[in-house]
Coordinates of C-alpha atoms in Angstrom, one line a residue:
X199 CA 0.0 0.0 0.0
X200 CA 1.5 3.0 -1.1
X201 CA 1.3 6.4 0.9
X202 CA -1.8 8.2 -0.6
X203 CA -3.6 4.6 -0.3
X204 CA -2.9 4.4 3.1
X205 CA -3.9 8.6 3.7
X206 CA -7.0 7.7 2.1
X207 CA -7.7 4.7 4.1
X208 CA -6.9 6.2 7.1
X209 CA -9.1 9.6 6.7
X210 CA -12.0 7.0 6.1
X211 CA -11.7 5.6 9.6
X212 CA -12.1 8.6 11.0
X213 CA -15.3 9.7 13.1
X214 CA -16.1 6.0 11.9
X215 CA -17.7 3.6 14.3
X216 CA -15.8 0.8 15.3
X217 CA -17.0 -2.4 14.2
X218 CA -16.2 -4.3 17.8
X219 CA -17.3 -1.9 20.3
X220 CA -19.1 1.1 18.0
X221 CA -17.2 3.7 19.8
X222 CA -16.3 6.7 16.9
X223 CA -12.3 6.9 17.0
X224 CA -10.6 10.5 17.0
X225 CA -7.5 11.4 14.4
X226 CA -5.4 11.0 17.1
X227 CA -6.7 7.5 18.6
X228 CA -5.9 6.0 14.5
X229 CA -2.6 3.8 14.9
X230 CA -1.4 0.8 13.5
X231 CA -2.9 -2.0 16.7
X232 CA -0.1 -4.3 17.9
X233 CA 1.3 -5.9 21.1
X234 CA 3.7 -4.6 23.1
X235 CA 6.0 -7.0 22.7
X236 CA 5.7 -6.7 18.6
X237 CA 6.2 -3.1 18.9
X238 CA 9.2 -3.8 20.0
X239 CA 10.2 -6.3 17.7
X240 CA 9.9 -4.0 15.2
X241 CA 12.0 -1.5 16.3
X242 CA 15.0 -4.2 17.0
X243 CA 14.4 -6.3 14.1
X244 CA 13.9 -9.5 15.6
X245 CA 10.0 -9.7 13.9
X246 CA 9.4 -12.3 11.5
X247 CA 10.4 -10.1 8.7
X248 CA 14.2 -10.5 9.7
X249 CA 16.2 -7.2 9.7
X250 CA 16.8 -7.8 5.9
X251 CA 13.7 -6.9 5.3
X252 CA 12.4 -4.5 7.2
X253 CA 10.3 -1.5 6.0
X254 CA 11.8 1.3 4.3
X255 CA 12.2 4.3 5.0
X256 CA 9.1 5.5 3.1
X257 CA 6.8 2.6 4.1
X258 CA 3.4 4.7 5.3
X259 CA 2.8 4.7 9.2
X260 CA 6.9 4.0 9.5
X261 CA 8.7 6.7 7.3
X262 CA 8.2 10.4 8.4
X263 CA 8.3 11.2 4.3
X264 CA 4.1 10.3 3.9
X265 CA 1.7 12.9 4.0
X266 CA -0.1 11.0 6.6
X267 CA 0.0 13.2 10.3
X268 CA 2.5 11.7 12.7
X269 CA 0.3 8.8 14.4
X270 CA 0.1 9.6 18.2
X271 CA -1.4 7.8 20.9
X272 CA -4.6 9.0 22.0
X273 CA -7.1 7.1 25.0
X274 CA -9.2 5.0 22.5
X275 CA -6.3 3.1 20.6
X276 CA -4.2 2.8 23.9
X277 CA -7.1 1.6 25.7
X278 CA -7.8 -0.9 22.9
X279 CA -3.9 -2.1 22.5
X280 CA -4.6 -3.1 26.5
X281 CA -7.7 -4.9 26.3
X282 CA -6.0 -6.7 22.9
X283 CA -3.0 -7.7 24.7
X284 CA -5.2 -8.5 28.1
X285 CA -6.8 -11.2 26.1
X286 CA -3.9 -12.4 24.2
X287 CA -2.5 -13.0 26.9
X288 CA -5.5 -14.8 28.7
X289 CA -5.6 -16.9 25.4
X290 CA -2.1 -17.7 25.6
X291 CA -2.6 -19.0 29.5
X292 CA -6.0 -21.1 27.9
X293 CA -3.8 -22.4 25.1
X294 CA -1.0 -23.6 27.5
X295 CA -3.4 -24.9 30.2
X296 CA -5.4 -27.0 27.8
X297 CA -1.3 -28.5 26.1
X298 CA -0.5 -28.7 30.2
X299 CA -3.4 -30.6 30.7
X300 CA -3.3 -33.1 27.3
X301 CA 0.2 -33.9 28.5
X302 CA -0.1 -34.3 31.6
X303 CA -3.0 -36.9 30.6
X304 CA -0.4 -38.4 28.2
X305 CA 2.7 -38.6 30.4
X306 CA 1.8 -37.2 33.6
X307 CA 1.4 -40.8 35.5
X308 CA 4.0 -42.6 33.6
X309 CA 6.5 -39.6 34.8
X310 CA 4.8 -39.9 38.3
X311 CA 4.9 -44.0 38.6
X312 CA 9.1 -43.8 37.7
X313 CA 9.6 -40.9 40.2
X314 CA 8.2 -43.5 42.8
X315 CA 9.8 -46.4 41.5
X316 CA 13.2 -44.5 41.8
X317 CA 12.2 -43.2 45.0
X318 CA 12.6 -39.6 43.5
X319 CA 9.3 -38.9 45.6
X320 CA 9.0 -35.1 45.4
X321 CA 8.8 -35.5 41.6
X322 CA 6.4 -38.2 42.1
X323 CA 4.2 -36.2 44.0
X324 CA 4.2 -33.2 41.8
X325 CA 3.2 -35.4 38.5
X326 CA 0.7 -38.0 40.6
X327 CA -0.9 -35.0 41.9
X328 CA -1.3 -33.6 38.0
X329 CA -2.2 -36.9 36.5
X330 CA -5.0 -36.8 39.3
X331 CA -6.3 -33.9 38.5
X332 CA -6.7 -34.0 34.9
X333 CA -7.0 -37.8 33.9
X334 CA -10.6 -38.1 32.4
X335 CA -11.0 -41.8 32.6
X336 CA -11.6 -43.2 36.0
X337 CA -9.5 -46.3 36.5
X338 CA -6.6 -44.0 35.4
X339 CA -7.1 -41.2 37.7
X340 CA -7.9 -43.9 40.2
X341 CA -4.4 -45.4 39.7
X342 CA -2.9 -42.0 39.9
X343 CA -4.5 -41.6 43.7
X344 CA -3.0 -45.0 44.7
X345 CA 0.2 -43.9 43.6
X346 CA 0.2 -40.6 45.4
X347 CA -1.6 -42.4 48.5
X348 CA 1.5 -44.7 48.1
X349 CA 4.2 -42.3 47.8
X350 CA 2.6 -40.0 50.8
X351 CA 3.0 -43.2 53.0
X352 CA 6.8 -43.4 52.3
X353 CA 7.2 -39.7 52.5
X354 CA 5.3 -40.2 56.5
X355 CA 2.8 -38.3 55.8
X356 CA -0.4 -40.8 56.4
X357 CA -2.9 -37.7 56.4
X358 CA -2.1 -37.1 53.0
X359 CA -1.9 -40.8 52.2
X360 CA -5.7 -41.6 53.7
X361 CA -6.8 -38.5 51.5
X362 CA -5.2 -40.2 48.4
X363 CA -6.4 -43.6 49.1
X364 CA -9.7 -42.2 49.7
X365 CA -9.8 -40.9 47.0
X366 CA -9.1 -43.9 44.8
X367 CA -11.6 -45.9 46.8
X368 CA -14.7 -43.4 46.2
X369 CA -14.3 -43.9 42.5
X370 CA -16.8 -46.3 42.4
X371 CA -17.0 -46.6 38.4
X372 CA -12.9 -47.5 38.8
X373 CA -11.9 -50.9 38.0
X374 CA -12.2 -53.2 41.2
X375 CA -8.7 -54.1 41.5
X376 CA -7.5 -50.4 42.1
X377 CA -10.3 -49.8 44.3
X378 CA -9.6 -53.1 46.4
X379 CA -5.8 -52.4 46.8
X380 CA -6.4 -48.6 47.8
X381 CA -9.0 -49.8 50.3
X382 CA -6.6 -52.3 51.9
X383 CA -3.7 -49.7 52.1
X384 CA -6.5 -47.0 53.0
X385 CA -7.4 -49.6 56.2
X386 CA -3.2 -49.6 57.2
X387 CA -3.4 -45.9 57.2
X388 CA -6.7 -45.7 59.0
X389 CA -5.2 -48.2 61.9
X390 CA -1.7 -46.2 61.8
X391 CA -4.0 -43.2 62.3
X392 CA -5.8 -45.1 65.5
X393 CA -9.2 -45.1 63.4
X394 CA -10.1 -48.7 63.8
X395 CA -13.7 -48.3 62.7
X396 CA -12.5 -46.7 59.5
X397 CA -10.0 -49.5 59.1
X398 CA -12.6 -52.1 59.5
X399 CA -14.9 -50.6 56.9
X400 CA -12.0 -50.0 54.3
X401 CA -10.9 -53.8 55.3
X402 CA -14.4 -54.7 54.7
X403 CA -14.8 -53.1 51.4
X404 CA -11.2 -54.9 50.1
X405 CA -12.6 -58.0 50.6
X406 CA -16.1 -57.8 49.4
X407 CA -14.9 -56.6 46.2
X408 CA -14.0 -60.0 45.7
X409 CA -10.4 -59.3 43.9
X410 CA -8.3 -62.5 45.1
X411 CA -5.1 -60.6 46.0
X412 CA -6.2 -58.3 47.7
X413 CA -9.5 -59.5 49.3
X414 CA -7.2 -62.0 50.9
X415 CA -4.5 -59.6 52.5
X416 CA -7.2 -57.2 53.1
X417 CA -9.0 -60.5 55.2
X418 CA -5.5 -61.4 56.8
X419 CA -5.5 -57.9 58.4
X420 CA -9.1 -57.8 59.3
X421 CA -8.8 -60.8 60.8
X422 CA -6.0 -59.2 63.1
X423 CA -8.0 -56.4 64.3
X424 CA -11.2 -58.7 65.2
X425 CA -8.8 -60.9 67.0
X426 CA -7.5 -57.8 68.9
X427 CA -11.0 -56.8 69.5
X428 CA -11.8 -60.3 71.5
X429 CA -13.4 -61.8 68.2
X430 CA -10.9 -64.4 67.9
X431 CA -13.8 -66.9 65.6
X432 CA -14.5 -64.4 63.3
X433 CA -11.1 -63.7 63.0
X434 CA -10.1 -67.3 62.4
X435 CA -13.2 -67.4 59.7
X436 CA -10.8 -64.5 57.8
X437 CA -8.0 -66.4 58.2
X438 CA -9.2 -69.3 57.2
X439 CA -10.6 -67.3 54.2
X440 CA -7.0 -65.9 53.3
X441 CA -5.4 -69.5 53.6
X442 CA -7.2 -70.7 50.5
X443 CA -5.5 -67.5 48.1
X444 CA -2.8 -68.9 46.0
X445 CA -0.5 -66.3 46.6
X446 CA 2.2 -65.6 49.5
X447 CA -0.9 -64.3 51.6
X448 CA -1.9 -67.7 52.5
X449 CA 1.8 -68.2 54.5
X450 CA 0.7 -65.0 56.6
X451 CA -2.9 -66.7 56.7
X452 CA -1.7 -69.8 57.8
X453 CA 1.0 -68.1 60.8
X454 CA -2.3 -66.7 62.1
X455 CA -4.0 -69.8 61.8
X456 CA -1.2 -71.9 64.0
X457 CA -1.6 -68.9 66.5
X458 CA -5.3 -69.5 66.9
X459 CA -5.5 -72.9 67.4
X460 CA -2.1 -72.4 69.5
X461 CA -3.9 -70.4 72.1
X462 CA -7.1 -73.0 71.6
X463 CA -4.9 -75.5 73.1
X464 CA -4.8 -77.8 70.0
X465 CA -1.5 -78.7 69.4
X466 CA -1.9 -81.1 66.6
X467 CA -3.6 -78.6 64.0
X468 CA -1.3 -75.7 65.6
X469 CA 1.6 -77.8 64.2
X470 CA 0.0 -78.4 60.8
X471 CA -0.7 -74.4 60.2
X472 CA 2.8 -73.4 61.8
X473 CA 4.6 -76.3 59.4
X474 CA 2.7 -74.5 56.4
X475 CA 3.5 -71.0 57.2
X476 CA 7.2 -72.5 58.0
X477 CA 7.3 -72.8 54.1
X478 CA 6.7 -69.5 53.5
X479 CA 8.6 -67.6 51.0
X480 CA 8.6 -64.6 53.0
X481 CA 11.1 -64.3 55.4
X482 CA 9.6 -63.1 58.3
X483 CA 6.5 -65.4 58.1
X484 CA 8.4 -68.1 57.9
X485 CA 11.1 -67.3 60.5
X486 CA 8.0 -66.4 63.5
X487 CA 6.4 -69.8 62.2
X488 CA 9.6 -71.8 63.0
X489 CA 10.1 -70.8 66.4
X490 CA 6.7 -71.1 67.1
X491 CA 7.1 -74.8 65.7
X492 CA 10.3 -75.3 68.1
X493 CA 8.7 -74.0 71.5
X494 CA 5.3 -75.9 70.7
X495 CA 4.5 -78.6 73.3
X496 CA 5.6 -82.2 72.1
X497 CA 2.8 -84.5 70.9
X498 CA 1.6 -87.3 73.2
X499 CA 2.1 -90.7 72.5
X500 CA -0.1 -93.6 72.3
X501 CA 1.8 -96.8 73.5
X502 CA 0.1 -99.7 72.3
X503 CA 1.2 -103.2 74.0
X504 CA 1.2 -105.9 71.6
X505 CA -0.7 -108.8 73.1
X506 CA 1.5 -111.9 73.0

């Protein structure tokens, strides 16, 4: 656009209404409408245009050799140029929270799940805490809570953890095996915490959603706290429930078992239990079940006379 194009152009805008707000600019609010940060660009050459290419001398609205006035910067424009930067700017935050937020779906928990696994838990927390937040379908942001509840519990803070694990548990549209394993850790807390009627219920919950790993562990430690509590035969139905799962749980199970029928005063099936758990290919089961099995009373013996 040459410099009696642009005069002409300009002299039509003004006393014009504007076709946003309808407000009639003034000669003196008529200026060329950019960010502050472009303004400046131009005048160091960094813009797009490259300082190889950068208007001349006479380019209209640049040059001081058009017949156009000398633009100046009257209220209207410079109130404009504010309320254009205001909401390029609050479309630049919207543009980078909605990228935050699609890769912190995409990433967020596999970043968070290595920080724990490396034990890198302030990392851990920060991404766990994201993924959280943002992940849309349930099981995954369920997941994510576990985690954090998980990492909170190593960090010792068991506040933090029950809220985590809490959180995990309440998504009831979550797939039953995260649910069941935050409920079970969400009982440990609850008892570390000295809420044993919260434990019970989060116990409870573990094991009636029927998921064998964990409805087993989760009846192992309910089974403790009824047997603390006095109820030492529904606590030996628990067990008994826990013996049957065909992981390590049954060795812890079958310890408890030995105890009960221990303080019962039946050796024989004591012994059996114990010998079980003695097999155990945890360490600590299996070391408490042997020196059960070596202070146990020994068997009586039937002596049976042959006739002659």
């Amino acid at each position: 656009m040459g410099d009696e194009e642009y005069e002409a152009c300009w002299r039509e805008c003004v006393g014009a209404p504007c076709p946003v707000c309808g407000a009639r600019a003034r000669e003196g609010d008529l200026q060329i409408i950019v960010l502050d940060k472009d303004v400046n660009a131009i005048k160091n050459g960094s813009f797009p245009w490259g300082k190889t290419s950068r208007p001349t001398g006479g380019f209209a609205g640049f040059g001081g050799t058009g017949t156009a006035p000398e633009t100046e910067r009257g209220g209207f424009a410079s109130a404009l140029r504010k309320e254009m930067y205001g909401q390029s700017e609050r479309s630049r935050k919207q543009e980078y929270r909605a990228l935050s937020e699609a890769f912190t779906k995409l990433s967020g928990f596999q970043f968070g799940f290595e920080a724990y696994e490396k034990g890198d838990l302030d990392r851990a927390v920060l991404w766990l805490q994201r993924a959280a937040q943002v992940l849309d379908d349930p099981t995954h942001a369920a997941g994510a809570c576990m985690y954090l509840g998980l990492t909170w519990v190593k960090k010792g803070e068991p506040h933090k953890a029950e809220k985590a694990f809490r959180d995990a548990v309440d998504r009831t549209d979550a797939d039953p095996t995260i649910r069941s394993g935050s409920a079970d850790q969400l009982g440990s807390v609850l008892k570390q915490l000295g809420d044993i009627a919260g434990a019970r219920k989060a116990f409870q919950l573990a094991v009636d959603l029927g998921v064998p790993h964990f409805a087993s562990k989760a009846a192992v430690n309910l089974g403790t706290l009824e047997d603390e509590a006095g109820n030492h035969d529904k606590a030996r139905s628990l067990w008994e429930f826990a013996y049957e799962s065909p992981d390590d749980t049954g060795g812890f199970a079958a310890h408890n078992l030995g105890w009960y029928w221990e303080q019962a005063g039946d050796v024989k099936k004591a012994r059996r239990f114990y010998k079980i758990a003695a097999k155990s290919s945890t360490p600590q089961v299996a070391t408490r079940a042997a020196e059960r099995l070596r202070v146990l009373p020994a068997s009586s013996r039937r002596l049976f006379r042959r006739d002659r």
